[in-house]
Coordinates of C-alpha atoms and ligand atoms in Angstrom, one line a residue:
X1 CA -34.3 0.6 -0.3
X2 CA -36.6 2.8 1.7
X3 CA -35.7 5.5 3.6
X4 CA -34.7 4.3 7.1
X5 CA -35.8 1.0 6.4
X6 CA -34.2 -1.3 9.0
X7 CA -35.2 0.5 12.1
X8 CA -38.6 -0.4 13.8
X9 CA -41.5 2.3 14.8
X10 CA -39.4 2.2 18.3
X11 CA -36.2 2.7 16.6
X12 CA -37.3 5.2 14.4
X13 CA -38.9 7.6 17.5
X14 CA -35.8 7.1 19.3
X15 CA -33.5 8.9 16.2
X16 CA -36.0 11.1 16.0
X17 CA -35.1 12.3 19.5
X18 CA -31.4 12.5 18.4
X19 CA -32.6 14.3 15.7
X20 CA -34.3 17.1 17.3
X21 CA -31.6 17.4 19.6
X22 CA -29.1 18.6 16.8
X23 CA -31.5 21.1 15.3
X24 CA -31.5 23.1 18.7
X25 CA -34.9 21.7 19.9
X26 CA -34.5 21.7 24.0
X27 CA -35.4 19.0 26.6
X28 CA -36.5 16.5 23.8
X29 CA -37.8 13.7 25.7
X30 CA -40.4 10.8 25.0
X31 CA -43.7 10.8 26.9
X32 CA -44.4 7.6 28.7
X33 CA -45.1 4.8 26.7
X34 CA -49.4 3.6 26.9
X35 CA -50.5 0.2 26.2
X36 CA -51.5 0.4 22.6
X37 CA -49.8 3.2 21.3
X38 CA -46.2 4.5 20.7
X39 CA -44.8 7.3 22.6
X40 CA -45.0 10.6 21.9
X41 CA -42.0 13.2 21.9
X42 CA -41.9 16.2 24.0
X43 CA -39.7 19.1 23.7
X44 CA -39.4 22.5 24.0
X45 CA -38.5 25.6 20.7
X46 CA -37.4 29.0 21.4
X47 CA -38.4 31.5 18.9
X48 CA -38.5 35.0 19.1
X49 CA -37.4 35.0 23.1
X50 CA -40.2 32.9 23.5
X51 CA -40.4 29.0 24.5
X52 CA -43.0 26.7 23.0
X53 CA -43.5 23.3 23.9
X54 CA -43.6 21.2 20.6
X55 CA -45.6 17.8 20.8
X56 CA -44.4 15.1 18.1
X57 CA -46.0 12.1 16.3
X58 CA -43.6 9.7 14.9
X59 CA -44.8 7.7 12.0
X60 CA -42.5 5.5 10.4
X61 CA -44.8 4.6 7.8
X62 CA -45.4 4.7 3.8
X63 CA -48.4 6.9 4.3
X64 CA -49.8 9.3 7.0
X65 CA -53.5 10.5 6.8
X66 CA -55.9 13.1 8.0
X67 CA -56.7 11.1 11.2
X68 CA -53.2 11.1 12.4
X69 CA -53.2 14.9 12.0
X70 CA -56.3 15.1 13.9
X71 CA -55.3 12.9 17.1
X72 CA -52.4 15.0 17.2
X73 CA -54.0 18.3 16.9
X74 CA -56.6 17.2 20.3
X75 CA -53.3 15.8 21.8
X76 CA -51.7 18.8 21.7
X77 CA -54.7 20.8 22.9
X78 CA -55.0 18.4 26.3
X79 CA -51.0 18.8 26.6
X80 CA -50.7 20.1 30.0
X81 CA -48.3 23.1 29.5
X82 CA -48.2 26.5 30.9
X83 CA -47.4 28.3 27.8
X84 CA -47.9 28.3 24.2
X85 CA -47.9 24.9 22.1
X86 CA -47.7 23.4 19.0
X87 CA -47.5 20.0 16.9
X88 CA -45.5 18.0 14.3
X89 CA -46.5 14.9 12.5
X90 CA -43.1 13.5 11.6
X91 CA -42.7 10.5 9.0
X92 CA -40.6 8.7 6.5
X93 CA -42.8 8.4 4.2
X94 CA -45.6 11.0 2.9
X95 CA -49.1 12.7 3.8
X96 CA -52.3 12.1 2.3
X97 CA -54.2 15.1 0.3
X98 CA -56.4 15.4 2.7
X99 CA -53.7 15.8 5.7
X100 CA -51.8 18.1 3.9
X101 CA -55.3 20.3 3.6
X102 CA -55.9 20.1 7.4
X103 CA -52.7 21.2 8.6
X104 CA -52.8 23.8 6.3
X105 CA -55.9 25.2 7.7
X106 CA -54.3 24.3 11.0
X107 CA -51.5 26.8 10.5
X108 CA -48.5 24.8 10.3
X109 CA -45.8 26.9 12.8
X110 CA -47.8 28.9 14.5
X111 CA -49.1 28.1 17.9
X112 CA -51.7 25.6 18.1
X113 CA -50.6 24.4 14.5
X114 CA -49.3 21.1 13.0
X115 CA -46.0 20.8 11.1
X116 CA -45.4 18.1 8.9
X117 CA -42.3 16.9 8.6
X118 CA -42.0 14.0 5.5
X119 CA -39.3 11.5 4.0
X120 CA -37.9 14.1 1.7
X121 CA -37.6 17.2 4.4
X122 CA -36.0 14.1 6.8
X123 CA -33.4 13.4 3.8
X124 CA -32.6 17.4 3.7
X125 CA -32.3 16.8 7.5
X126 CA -30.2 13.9 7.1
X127 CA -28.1 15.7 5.5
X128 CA -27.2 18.0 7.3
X129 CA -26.8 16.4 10.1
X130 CA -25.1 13.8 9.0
X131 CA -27.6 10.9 9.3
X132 CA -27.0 8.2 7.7
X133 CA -30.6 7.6 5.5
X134 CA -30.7 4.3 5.6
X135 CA -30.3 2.8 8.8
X136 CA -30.6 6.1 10.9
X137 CA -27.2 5.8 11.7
X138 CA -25.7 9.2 12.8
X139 CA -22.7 10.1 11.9
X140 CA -20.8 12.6 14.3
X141 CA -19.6 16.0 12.5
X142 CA -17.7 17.7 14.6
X143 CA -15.0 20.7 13.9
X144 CA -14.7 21.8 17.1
X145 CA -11.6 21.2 19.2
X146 CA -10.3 22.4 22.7
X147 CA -7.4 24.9 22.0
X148 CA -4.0 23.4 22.1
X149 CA -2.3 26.2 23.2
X150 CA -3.1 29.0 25.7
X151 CA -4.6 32.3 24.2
X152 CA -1.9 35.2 23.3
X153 CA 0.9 32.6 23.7
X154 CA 2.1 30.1 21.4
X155 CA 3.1 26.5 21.0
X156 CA 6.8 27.0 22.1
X157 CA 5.5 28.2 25.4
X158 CA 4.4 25.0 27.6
X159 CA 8.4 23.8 26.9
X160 CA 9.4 26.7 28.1
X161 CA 7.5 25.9 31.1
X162 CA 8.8 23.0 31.5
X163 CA 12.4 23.6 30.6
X164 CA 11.9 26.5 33.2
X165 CA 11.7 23.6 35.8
X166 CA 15.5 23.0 35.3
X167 CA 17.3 25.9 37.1
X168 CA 20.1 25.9 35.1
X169 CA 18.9 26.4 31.7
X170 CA 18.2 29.1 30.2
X171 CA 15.0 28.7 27.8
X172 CA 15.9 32.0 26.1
X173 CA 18.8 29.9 25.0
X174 CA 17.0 26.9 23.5
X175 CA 16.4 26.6 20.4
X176 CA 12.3 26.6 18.7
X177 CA 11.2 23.4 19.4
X178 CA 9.5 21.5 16.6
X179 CA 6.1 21.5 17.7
X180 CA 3.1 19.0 16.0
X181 CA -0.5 18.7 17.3
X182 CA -2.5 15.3 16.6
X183 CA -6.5 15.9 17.4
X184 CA -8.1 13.2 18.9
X185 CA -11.5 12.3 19.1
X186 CA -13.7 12.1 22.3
X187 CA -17.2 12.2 22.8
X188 CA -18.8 13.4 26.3
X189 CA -21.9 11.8 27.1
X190 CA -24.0 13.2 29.5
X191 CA -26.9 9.9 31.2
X192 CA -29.7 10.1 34.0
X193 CA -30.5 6.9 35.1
X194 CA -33.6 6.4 36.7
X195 CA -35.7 3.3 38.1
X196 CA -37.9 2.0 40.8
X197 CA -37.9 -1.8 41.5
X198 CA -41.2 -3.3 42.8
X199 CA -42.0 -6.7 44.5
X200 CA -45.3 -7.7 45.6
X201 CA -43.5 -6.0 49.1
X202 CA -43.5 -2.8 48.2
X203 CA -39.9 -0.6 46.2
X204 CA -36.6 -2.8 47.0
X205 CA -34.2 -1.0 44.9
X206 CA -34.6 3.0 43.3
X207 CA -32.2 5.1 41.4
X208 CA -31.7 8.0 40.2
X209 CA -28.4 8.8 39.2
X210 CA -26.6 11.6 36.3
X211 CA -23.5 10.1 34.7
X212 CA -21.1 12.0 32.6
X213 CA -19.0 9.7 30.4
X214 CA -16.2 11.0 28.6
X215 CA -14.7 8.8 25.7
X216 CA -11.6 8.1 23.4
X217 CA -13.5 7.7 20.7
X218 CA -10.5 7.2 17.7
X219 CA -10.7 3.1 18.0
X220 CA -13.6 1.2 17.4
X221 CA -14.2 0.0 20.7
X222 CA -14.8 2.9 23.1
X223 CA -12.2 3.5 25.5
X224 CA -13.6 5.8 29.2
X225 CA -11.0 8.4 29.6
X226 CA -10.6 9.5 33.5
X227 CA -8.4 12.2 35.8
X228 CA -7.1 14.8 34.2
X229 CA -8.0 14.2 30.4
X230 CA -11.3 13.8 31.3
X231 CA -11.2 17.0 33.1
X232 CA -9.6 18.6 30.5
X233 CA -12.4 17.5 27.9
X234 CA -15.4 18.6 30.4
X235 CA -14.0 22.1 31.5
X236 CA -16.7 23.8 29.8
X237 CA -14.6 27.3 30.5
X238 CA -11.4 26.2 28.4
X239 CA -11.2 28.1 25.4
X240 CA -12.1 26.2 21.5
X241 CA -11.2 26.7 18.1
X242 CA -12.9 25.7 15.4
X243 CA -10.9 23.0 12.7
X244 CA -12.3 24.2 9.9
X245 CA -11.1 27.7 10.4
X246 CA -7.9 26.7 11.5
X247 CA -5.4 28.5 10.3
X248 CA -6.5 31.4 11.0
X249 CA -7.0 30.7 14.7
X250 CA -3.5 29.1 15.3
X251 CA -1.8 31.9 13.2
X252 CA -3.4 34.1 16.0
X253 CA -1.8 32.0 18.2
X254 CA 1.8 31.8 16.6
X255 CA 1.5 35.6 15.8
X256 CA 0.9 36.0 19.2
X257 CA 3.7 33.8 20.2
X258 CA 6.1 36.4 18.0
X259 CA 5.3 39.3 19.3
X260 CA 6.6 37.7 22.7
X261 CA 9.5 37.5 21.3
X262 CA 9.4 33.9 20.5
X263 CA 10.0 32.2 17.0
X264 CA 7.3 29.6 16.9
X265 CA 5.2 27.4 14.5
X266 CA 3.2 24.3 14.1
X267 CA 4.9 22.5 11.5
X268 CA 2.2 19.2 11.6
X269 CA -1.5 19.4 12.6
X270 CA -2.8 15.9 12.5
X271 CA -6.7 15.0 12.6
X272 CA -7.9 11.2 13.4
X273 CA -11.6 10.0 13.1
X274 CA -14.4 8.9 15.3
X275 CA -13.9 5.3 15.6
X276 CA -18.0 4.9 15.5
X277 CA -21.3 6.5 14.8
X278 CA -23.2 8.8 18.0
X279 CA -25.7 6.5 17.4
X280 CA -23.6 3.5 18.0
X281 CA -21.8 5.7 21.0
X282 CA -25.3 6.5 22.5
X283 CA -26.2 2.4 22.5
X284 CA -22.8 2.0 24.2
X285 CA -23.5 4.4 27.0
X286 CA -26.9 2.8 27.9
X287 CA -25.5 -0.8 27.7
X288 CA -22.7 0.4 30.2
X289 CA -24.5 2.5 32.3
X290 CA -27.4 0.1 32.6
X291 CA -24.4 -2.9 33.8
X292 CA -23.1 0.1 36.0
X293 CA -26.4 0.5 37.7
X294 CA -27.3 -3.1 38.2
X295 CA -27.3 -4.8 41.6
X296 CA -28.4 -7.5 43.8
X297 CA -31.0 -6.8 46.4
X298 CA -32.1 -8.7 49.2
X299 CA -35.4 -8.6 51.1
X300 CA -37.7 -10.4 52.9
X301 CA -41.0 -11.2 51.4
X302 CA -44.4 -11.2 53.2
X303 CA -43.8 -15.2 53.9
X304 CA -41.2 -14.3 56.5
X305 CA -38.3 -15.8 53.2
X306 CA -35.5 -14.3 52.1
X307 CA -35.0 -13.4 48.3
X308 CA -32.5 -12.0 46.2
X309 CA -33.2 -9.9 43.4
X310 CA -30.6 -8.5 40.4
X311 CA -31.9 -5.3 39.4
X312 CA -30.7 -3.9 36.3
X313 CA -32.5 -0.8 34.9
X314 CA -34.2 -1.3 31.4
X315 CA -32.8 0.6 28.1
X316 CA -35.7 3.1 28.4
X317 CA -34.9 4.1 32.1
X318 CA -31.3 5.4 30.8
X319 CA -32.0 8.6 29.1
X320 CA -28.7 10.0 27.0
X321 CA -29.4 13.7 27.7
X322 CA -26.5 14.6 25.6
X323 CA -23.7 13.5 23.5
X324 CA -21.1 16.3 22.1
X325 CA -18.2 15.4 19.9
X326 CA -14.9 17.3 20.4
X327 CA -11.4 17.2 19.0
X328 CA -9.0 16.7 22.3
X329 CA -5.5 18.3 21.1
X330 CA -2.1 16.3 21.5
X331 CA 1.1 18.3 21.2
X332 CA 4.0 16.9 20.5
X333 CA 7.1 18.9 20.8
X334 CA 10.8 18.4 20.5
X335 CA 13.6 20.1 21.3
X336 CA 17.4 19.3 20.1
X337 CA 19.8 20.1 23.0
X338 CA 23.8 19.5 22.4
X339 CA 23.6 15.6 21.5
X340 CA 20.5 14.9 23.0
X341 CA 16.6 15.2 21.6
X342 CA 13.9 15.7 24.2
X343 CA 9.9 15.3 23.4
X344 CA 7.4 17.0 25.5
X345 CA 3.8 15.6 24.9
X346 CA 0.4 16.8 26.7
X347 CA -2.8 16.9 26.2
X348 CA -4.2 20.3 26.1
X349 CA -7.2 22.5 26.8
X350 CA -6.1 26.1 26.4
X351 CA -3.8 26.5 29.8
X352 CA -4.7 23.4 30.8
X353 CA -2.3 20.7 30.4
X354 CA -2.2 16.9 31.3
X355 CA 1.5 15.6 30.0
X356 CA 2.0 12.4 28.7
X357 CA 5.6 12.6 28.2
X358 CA 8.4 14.9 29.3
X359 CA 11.7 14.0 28.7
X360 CA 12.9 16.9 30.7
X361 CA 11.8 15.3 34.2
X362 CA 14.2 11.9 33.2
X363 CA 17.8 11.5 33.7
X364 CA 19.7 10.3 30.2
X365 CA 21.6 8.1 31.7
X366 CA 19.8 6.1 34.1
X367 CA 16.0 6.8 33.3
X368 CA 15.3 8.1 36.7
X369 CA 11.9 9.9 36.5
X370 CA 10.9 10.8 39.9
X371 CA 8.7 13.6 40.3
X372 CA 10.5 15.4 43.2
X373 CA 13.8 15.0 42.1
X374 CA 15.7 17.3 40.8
X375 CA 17.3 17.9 37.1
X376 CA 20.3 19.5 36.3
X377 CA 21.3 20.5 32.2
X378 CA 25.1 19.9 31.3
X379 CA 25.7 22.1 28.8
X380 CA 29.1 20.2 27.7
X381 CA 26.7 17.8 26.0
X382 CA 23.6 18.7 26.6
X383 CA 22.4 16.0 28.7
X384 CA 19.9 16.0 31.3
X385 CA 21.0 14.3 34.6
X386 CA 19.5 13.3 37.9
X387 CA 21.5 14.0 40.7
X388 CA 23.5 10.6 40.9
X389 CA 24.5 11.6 37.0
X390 CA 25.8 15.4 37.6
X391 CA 29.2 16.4 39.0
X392 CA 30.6 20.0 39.3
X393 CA 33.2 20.2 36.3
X394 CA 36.9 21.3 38.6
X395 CA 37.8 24.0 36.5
X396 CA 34.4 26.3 35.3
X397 CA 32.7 25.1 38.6
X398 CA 29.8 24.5 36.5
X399 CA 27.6 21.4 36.5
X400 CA 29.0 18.5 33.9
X401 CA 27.4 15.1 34.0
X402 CA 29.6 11.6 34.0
X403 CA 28.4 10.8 30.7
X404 CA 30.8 13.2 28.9
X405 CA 33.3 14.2 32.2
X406 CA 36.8 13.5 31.2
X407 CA 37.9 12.1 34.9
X408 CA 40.7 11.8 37.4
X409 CA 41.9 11.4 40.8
X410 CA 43.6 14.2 42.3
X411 CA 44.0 13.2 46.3
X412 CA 42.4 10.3 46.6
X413 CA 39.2 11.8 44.9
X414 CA 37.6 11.6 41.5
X415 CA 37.7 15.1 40.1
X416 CA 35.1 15.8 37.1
X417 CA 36.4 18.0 33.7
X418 CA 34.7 18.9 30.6
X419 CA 37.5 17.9 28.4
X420 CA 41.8 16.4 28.3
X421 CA 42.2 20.3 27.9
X422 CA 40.7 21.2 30.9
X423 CA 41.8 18.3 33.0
X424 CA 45.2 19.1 31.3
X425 CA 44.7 22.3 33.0
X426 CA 44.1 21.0 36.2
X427 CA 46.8 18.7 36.8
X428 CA 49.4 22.0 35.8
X429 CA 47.9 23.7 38.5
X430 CA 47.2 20.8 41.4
X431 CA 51.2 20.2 41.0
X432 CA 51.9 23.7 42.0
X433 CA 49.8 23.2 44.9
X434 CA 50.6 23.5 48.2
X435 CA 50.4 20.6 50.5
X436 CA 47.5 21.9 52.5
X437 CA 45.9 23.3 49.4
X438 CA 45.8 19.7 47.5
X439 CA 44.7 18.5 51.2
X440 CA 41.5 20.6 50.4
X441 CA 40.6 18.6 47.4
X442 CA 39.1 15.9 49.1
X443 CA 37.8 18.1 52.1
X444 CA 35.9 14.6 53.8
X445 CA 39.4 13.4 53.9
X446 CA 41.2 16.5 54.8
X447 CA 38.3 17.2 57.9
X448 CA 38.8 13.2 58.7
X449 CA 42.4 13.6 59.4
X450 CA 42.3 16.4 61.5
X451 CA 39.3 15.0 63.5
X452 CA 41.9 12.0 63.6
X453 CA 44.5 13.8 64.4
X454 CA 42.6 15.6 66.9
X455 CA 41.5 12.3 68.6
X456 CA 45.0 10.9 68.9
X457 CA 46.0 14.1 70.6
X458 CA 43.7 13.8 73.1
X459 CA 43.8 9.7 73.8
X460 CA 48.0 10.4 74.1
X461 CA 47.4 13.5 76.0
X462 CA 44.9 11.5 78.2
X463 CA 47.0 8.8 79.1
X464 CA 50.1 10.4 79.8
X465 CA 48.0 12.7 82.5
X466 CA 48.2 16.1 80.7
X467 CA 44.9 16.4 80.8
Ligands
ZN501 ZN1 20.7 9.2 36.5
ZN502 ZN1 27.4 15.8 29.8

């Protein structure tokens, strides 16, 4: 089987654009298409400090020959450009003698000059791009990946944050939580849309519209992420790490994260792969955005009738101006408190966090998660309560939940103890009360009765004319 062999001339210029675009060329874009001819691609090379533009013949065919060289070379010189040019002859296949002589004479990379590009330098290409030879398929390489923790602090540090939120916990007093990091795959593609819709009266409909698409691209079917993960995964300022070189970059981190004093380590890093190929990504985008971008016009024709018209832009007026690859870090951490386990999960670029679970914001016993409400720790069993769950244990006058509170009634009101030894405790003591004193265990009831008392005084005293 050939070299590309299923794709079309059209097909074949189009991956040629993608291709130029990961070997650093800049504003790679395709001329407008003429009647008889294919469309040329335009783009622009900075060497030395100084920018070229670069005009580009695609031939996807067995053999190319002087003449193609030629047309090229006076294409080129008519290129309206204010600055130094040159061309490239690109093909699947091979050049003739005689073109090979030409460009040669030509100069091949200097300005002015021709550059031939032929089936085997595409397959060295190919490869190292990760182009798939046959059916220009692109493959997406990536080994970049937003940071999943903050710089000079380490992966225990967001739990602390979070178990910070809880006012009476300590998070010098919890213990290293486990912490693993799965990194998924997104692609961000950046779109301009643009079209102008024409009757025989005049433009109903234009566009012109940038689109920036940002993708969960582990499954095969493309999922848009939105809010905050999105944000996360466009913040061009959040700081990246590199996979490959992994270890040394998270060991900076935990190191980091010991010299503050805390004992932390990722004991799992997890990496998933891209569901599909860039190409197959960059076909999604324009079938999406050209759906996004379609809609129904109505206008009145020269006849005095009224039409309707759907517009939908064509694949050639969406223009993918970029798609980049990027690992999106998921951190998973867990923390073992008394009898209870607690997971904390965001996603994460650098300080930038969007949480996807946090145990510490739900109440044990009833699953109450609201986001104002308050949490309280009780450290008898290290459950984390919302305020219907939490008591203040009798004895330590320290918060203990009524999961674990040993309970009693001590003047008409339930009292709250961390254990029979405590409550033990309690009862010695409430019998050597005095009355007033146990009165003052159930203060509502104690207040109530003199109010009560209080009233009766007055309603008697009333009636009887003292007052
Ligand atoms: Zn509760
Ligand atoms: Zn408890």
């Amino acid at each position: 089987m050939a070299l590309l062999d299923d794709l079309s001339g059209y097909e074949f210029e189009d991956l040629m654009v993608d291709v130029f675009r990961h070997r650093g060329y800049e504003n790679v874009s395709q001329s407008a298409r003429t009647a008889d001819e294919g469309r040329d691609i335009l783009m622009e090379e900075v060497v030395d400090g100084r920018r070229r533009a670069v005009v580009v013949e695609c031939k996807h065919t067995d053999t190319v020959s002087r003449p193609v060289v030629q047309k090229l070379h006076s294409a080129v010189a008519t290129y309206d450009y204010g600055g130094p040019k040159r061309g490239m002859v690109a093909t699947t296949g091979r050049f003739t003698g005689p073109a090979r002589e030409y460009a040669q004479e030509l100069g091949t990379e200097s300005d002015g000059g021709v550059e031939l590009v032929d089936g085997t330098d595409l397959r060295e290409i190919g490869e190292e791009i990760g182009m798939d030879l046959y059916n220009g398929r692109i493959e997406i390489l990536c080994d970049e990946a937003l940071a999943p923790f903050p710089p000079n602090t380490g992966p225990a540090a967001p739990v602390f944050d979070v178990v910070r939120e809880i006012e009476n916990i300590d998070p010098a007093t919890i213990p290293t939580p486990e912490t693993s990091v799965t990194f998924q795959p997104m692609v961000s593609i950046s779109a301009s849309t643009s079209a102008t819709f024409e009757t025989s009266v005049g433009v109903i409909h234009s566009l012109n519209e940038t689109t920036e698409l940002v993708v969960h691209a582990a499954d095969d079917e493309p999922r848009v992420a939105r809010g905050e993960r999105s944000a996360l995964v466009t913040n061009r300022a959040a700081p990246r790490i590199d996979l490959e070189d992994r270890r040394t970059e998270l060991d900076a981190a935990v190191d980091a994260a010991v010299d503050a004093a805390v004992d932390a380590a990722v004991d799992a890093v997890e990496r998933e792969r891209f569901g599909r190929t860039e190409t197959a990504y960059k076909e999604w985008a324009v079938d999406r955005l050209r759906q996004a971008h379609t809609t129904t016009v109505h206008y009145t024709g020269d006849n005095n009738v009224d039409y309707e018209k759907t517009c939908t832009p064509s694949r050639s007026d969406v223009s993918i101006r970029s798609i980049d690859p990027i690992y999106l870090p998921r951190v998973h951490s867990r923390v073992e408190l008394g009898e209870y386990a607690y997971r904390y999960e965001f996603d994460a670029a650098g300080s930038a966090r969007s949480t996807t679970r946090n145990d510490f914001r739900e109440c044990v016993h009833c699953g109450a998660d609201g986001i104002d409400a308050t949490y309280t720790y009780c450290a008898n069993c290290g459950s984390i309560n919302c305020d219907d769950h939490i008591e203040t244990e009798r004895v330590e006058h320290e918060p203990v939940c009524t999961g674990c509170a040993v309970t009693e009634r001590f003047a008409l009101r339930r009292k709250y103890f961390y254990d029979e030894a405590n409550r033990e405790a309690f009862r010695e003591e409430y019998a050597a009360m005095a009355v007033h004193e146990k009165a003052m265990e159930n203060v509502p009831l104690a207040v109530g009765s003199v109010l009560a008392l209080l009233v009766a005084c007055i309603v008697v005293g009333s009636s009887v004319g003292v007052l």
